[in-house]
Short mmCIF file of C-alpha atoms in Angstrom, two decimals:
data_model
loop_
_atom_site.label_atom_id
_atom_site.label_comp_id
_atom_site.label_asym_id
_atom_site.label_seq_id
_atom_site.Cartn_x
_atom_site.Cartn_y
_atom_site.Cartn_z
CA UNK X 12 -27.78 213.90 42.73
CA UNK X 13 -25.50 211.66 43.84
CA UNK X 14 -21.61 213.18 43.46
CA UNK X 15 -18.63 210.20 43.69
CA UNK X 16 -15.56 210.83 45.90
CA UNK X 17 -12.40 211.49 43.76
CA UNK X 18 -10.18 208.26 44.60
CA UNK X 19 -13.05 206.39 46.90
CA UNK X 20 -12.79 203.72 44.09
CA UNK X 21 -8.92 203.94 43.91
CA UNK X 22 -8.74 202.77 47.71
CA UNK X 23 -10.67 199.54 47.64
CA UNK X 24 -8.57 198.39 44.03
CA UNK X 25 -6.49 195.75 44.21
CA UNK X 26 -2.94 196.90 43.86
CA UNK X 27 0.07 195.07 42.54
CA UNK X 28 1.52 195.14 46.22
CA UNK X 29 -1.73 193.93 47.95
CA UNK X 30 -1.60 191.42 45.23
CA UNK X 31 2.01 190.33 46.13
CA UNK X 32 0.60 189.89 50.17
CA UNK X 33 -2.39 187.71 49.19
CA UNK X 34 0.17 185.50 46.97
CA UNK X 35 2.75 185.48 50.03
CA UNK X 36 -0.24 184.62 52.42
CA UNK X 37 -1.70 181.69 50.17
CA UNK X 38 2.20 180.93 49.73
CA UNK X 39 2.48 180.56 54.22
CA UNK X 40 -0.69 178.55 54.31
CA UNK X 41 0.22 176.17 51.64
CA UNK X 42 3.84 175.67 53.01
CA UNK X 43 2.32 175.26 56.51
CA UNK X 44 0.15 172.38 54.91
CA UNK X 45 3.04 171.23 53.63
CA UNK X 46 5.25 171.02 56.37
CA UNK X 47 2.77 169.73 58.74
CA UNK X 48 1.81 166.69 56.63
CA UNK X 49 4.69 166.47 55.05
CA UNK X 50 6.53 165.58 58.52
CA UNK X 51 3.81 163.98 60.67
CA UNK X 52 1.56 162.03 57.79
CA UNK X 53 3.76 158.77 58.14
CA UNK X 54 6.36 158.84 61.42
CA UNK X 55 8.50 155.83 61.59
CA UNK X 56 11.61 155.09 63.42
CA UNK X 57 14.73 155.65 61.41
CA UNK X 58 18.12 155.49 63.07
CA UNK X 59 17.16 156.05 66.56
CA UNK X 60 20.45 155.73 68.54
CA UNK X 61 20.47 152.55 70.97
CA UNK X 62 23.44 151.26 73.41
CA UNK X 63 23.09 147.89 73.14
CA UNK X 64 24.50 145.18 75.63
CA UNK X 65 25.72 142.55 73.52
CA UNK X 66 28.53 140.86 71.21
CA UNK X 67 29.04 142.66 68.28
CA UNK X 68 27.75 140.35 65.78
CA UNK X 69 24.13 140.82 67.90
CA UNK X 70 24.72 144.39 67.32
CA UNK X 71 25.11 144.43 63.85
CA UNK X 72 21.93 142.49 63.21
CA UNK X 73 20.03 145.29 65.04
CA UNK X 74 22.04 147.81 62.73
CA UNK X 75 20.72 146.04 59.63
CA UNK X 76 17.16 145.64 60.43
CA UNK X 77 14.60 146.02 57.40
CA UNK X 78 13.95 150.54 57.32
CA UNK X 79 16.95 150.91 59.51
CA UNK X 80 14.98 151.79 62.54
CA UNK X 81 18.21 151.51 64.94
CA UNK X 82 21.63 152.77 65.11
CA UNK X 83 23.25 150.49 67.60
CA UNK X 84 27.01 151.38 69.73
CA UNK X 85 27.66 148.66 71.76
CA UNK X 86 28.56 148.76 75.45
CA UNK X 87 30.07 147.26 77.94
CA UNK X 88 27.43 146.68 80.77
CA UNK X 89 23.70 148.21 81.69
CA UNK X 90 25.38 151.01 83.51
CA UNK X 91 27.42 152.08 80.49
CA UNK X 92 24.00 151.88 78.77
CA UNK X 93 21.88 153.92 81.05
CA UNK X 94 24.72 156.55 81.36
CA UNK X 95 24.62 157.04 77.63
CA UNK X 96 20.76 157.24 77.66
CA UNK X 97 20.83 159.95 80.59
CA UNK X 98 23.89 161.73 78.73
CA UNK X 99 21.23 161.76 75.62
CA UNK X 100 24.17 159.93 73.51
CA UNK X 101 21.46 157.21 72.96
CA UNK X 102 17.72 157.27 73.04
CA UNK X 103 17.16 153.60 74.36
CA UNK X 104 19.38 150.89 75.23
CA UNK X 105 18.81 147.32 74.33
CA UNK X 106 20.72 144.59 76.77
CA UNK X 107 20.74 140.75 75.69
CA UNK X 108 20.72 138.59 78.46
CA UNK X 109 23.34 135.42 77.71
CA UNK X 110 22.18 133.09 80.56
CA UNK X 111 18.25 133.26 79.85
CA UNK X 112 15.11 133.87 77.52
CA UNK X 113 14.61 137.23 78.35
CA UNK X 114 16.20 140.74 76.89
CA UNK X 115 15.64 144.18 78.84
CA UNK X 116 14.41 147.04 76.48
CA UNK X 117 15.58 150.87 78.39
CA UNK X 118 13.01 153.50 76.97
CA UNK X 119 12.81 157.12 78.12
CA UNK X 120 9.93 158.73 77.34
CA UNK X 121 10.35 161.52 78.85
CA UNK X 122 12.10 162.69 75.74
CA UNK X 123 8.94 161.80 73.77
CA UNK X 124 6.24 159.35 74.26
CA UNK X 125 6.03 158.13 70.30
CA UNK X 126 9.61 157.24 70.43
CA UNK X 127 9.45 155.01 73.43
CA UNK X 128 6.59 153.24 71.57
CA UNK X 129 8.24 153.06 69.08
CA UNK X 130 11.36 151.51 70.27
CA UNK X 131 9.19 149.30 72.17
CA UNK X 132 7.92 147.73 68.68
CA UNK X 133 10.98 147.20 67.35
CA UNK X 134 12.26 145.72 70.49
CA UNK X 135 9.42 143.37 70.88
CA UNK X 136 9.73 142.17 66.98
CA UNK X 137 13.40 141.52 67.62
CA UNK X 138 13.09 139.21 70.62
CA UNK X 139 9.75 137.57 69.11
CA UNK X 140 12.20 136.43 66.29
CA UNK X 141 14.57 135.40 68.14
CA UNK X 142 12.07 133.71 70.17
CA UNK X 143 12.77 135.26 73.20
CA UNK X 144 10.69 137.52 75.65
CA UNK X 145 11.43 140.93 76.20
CA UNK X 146 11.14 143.43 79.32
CA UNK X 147 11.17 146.71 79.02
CA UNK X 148 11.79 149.61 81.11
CA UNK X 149 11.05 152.97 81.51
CA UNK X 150 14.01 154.85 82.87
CA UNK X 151 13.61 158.44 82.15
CA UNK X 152 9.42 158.21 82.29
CA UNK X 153 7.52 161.33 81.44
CA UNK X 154 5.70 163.21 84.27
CA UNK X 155 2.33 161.78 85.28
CA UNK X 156 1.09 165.48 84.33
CA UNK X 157 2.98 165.81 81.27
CA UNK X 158 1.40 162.97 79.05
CA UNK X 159 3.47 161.33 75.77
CA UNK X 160 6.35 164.49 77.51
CA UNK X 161 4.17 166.99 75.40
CA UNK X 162 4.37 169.54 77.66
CA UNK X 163 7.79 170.93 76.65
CA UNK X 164 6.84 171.35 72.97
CA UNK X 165 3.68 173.66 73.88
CA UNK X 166 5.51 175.74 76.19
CA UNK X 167 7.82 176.09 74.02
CA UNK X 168 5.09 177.21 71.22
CA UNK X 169 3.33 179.62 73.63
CA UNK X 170 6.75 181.30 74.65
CA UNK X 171 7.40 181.73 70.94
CA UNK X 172 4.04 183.43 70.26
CA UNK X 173 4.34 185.60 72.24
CA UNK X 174 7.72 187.27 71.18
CA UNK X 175 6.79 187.53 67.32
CA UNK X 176 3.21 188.72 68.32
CA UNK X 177 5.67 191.52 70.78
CA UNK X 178 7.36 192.13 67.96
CA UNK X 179 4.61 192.32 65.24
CA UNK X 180 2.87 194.96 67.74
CA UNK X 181 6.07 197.14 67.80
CA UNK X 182 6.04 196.98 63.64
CA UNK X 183 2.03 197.87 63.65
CA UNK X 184 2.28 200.74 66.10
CA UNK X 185 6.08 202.63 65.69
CA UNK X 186 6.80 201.28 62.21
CA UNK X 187 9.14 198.10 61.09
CA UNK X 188 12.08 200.22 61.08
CA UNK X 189 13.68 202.39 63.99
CA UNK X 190 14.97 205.61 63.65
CA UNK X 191 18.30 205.48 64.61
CA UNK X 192 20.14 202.43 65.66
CA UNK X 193 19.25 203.98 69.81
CA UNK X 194 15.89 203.41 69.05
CA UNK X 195 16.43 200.10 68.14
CA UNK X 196 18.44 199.89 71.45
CA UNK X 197 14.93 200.80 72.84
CA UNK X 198 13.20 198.20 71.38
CA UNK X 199 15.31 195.40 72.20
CA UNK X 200 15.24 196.80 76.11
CA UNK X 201 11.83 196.63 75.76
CA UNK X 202 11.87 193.28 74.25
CA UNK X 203 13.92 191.87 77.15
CA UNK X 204 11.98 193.11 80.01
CA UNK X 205 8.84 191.55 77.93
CA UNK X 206 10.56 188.56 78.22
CA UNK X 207 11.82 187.93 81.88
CA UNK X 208 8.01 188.56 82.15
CA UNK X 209 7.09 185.74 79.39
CA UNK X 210 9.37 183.08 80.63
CA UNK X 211 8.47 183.40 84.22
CA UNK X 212 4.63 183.54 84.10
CA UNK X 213 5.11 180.23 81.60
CA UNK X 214 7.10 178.66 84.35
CA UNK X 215 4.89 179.85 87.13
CA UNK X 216 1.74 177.51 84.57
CA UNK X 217 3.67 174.60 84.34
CA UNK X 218 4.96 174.47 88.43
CA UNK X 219 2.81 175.83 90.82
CA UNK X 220 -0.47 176.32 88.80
CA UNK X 221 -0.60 173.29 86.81
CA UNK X 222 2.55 170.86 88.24
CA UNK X 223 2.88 169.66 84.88
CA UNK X 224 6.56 170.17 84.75
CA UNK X 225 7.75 170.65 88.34
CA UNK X 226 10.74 170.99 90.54
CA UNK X 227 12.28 173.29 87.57
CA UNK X 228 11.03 176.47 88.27
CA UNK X 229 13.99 178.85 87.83
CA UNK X 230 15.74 176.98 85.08
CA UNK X 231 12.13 177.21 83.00
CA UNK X 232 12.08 180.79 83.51
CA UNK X 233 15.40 182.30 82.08
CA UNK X 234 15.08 179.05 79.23
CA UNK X 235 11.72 180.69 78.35
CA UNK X 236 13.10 184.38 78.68
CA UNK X 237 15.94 183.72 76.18
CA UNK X 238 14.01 182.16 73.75
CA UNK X 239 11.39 184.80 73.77
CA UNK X 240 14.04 187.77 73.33
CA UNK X 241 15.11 185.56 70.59
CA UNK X 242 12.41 185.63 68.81
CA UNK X 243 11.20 188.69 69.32
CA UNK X 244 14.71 190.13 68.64
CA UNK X 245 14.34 187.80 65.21
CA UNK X 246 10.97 189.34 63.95
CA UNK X 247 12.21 192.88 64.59
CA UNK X 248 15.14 192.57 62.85
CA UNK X 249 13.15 191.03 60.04
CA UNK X 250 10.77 193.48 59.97
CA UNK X 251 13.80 196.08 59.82
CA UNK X 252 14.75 194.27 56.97
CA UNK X 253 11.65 193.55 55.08
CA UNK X 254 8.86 195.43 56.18
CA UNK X 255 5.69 193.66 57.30
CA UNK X 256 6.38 190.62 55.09
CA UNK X 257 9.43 190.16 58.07
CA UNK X 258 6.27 188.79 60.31
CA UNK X 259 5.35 186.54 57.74
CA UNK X 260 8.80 185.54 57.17
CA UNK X 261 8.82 184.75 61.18
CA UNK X 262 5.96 182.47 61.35
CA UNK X 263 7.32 180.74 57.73
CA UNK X 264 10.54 179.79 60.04
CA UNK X 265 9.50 179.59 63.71
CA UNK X 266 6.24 177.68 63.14
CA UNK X 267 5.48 176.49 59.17
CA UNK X 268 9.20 175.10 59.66
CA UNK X 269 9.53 174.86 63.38
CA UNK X 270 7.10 173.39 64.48
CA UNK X 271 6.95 170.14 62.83
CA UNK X 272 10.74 169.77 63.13
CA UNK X 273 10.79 170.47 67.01
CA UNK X 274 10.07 166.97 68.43
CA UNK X 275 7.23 167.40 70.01
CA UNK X 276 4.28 165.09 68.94
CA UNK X 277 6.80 162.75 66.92
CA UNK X 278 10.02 163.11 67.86
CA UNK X 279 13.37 163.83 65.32
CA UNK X 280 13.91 160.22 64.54
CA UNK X 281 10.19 159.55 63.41
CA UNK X 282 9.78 162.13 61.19
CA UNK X 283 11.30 162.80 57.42
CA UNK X 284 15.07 163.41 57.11
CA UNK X 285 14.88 167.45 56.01
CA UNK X 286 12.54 168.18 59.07
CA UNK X 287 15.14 165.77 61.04
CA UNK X 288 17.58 168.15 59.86
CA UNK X 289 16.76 171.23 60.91
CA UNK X 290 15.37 170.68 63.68
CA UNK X 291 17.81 171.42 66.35
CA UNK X 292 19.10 174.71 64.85
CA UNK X 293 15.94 176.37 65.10
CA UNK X 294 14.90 177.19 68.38
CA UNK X 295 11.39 175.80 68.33
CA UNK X 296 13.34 172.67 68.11
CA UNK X 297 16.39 173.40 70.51
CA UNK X 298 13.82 174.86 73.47
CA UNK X 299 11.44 171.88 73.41
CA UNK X 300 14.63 169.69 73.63
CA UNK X 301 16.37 172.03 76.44
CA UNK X 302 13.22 171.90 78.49
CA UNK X 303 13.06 168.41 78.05
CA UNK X 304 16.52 167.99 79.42
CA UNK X 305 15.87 170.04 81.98
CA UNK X 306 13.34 168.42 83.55
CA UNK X 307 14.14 164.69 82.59
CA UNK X 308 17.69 164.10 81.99
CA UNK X 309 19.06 166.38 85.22
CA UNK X 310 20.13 168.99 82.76
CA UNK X 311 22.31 166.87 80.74
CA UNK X 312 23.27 167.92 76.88
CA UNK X 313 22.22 171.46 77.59
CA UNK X 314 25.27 173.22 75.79
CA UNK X 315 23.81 172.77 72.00
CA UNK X 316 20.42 173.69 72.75
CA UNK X 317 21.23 176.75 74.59
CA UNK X 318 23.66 177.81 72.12
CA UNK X 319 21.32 177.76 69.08
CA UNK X 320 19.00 179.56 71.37
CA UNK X 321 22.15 182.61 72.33
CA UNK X 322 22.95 182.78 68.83
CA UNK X 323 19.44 183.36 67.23
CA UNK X 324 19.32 186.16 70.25
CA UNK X 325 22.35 187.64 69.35
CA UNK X 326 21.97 187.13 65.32
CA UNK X 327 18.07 189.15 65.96
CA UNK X 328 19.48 192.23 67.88
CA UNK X 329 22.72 192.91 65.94
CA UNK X 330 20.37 192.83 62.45
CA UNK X 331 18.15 195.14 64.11
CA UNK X 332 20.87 197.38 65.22
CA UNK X 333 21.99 197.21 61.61
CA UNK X 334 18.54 197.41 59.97
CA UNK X 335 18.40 200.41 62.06
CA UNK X 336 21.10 202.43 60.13
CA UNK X 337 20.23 201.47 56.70
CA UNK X 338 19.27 204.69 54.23
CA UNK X 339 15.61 205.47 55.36
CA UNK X 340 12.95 206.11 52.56
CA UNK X 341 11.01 208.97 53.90
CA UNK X 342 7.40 208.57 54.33
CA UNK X 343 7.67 204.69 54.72
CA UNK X 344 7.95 204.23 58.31
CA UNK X 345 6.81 206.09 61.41
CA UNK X 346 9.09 206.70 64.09
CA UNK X 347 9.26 204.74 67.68
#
């Protein structure tokens, strides 16, 4: 005779709360479907910033052309231009050439391969009408290892998965929540040393190993160490917050939203204006851009990116701190 375990059918049930994850799980993968094709299914330039060398009437034109592709700001000569290009005040720079048949197109695709084409296009239609040839110019090129500058995006991406997968570890083995707000000192030590560690083995891949991004070595590695503390610092605090669903919460922002927004296989002015617009502030976005600087614009425009980057740092470990003093429920949580 065969005698069943009280509650063995109780544990494979489907509660209201497992319920709720599968819903929040469908709700990720939908809303990473979303995001994805929402952003990349149709890139096409819109308002990418151009100096252009030319009278202002010349300018305009290239201001009103059918989709708005450009955003012209006219200068005074092609050194004015490539400064503001360099300075990353302008993406391109377009010069019209008074005295012959042929313009001069600046591209730099070292801040993204599909944008250079895509100026390229637009530059090309505009001199074909105007029957005139055009020459273009690549004056910030991407690295001969570092094809369509795609590098800097999935360094970025591997940097970030490993502090949320640090982070979802800590959650999974000493609970979401510390202690005391000490132990949630602990954590973020932890965190930190974890990412000195991160940011210079994703250098020492890049330089050395694969010399796909080189001659940047040190700057790489404490770019890569802040942003994983970051997010790693993020998740906990999220997870201090809400529980495991702070994990999912971390991949809904640093990749279902991050990722398409960051600029790496289309870049901000190609894609849809909501992704356009958050882009920068989150620092999937604001890494791939810093590296990019880094290594192809001498370190120019740094301050924004690195900021974004500090604050999400700072924002993660003071909410953690704070998560760590909230009223705990006992039984809930296990200690660090």
């Amino acid at each position: 005779m065969h005698h069943a375990t009280p509650g063995a059918g109780g544990r494979g049930a489907l509660t209201p709360g497992t319920l709720a994850l599968v819903v929040g799980v469908l709700a990720v993968q939908l809303g990473f479907l979303l995001s994805y094709i929402g952003s990349f299914h149709h890139p096409q330039p819109q308002g990418i910033p151009i100096a252009v060398v030319a009278p202002q009437k010349a300018a305009d034109r290239l201001d009103r052309l059918p989709g708005n592709p450009l955003s012209a700001t006219v200068v005074e000569d092609e050194r004015a231009a490539r400064e503001r290009v360099r300075e990353r005040e302008a993406e391109g720079a377009y010069l019209m050439n008074p005295r012959g048949g042929r313009d001069t197109l600046l591209v730099a695709s070292g801040a993204g391969g599909p944008q250079a084409q895509a100026l390229r296009r637009v530059g090309e239609r505009v001199a074909a009408e105007q029957d005139r040839r055009l020459k273009v110019v690549d004056i910030a090129p991407a690295g001969e290892q570092d094809y369509e500058s795609l590098t800097a995006f999935y360094l970025i991406v591997g940097w970030l998965v490993g502090g949320y997968l640090l982070a979802s570890l800590m959650g999974v083995l000493a609970g979401t929540r510390p202690a005391r707000p000490e132990l949630g000192a602990l954590r973020l030590v932890g965190a930190a040393a974890y990412a000195v560690l991160s940011g210079l083995g994703g250098a020492i891949i890049v330089d050395p190993v694969l010399h796909a991004l080189p001659g940047h070595f040190v700057s790489l590695w404490w770019v890569g160490a802040l942003l994983v503390f970051g997010t790693a610092a993020c998740t906990l605090a999220l997870e201090a917050f809400l529980g495991i669903v702070g994990i999912g919460v971390a991949v809904l922002i640093f990749v279902v939203l991050g990722n398409p927004s960051a600029g790496g296989a289309f870049q901000k002015h190609l894609i849809p204006s909501f992704w356009r617009a958050i882009g920068d502030w989150i620092p999937t976005g604001a890494g791939t851009t810093a590296v990019r600087n880094i290594v192809y614009f001498s370190g120019n425009a740094l301050g924004t990116p690195l900021l974004v980057l500090g604050g999400w740092a700072l924002a993660g470990a003071v909410l953690l701190l704070a998560g760590s003093l909230r009223r705990r429920e006992p039984g809930l949580t296990l200690p660090l």
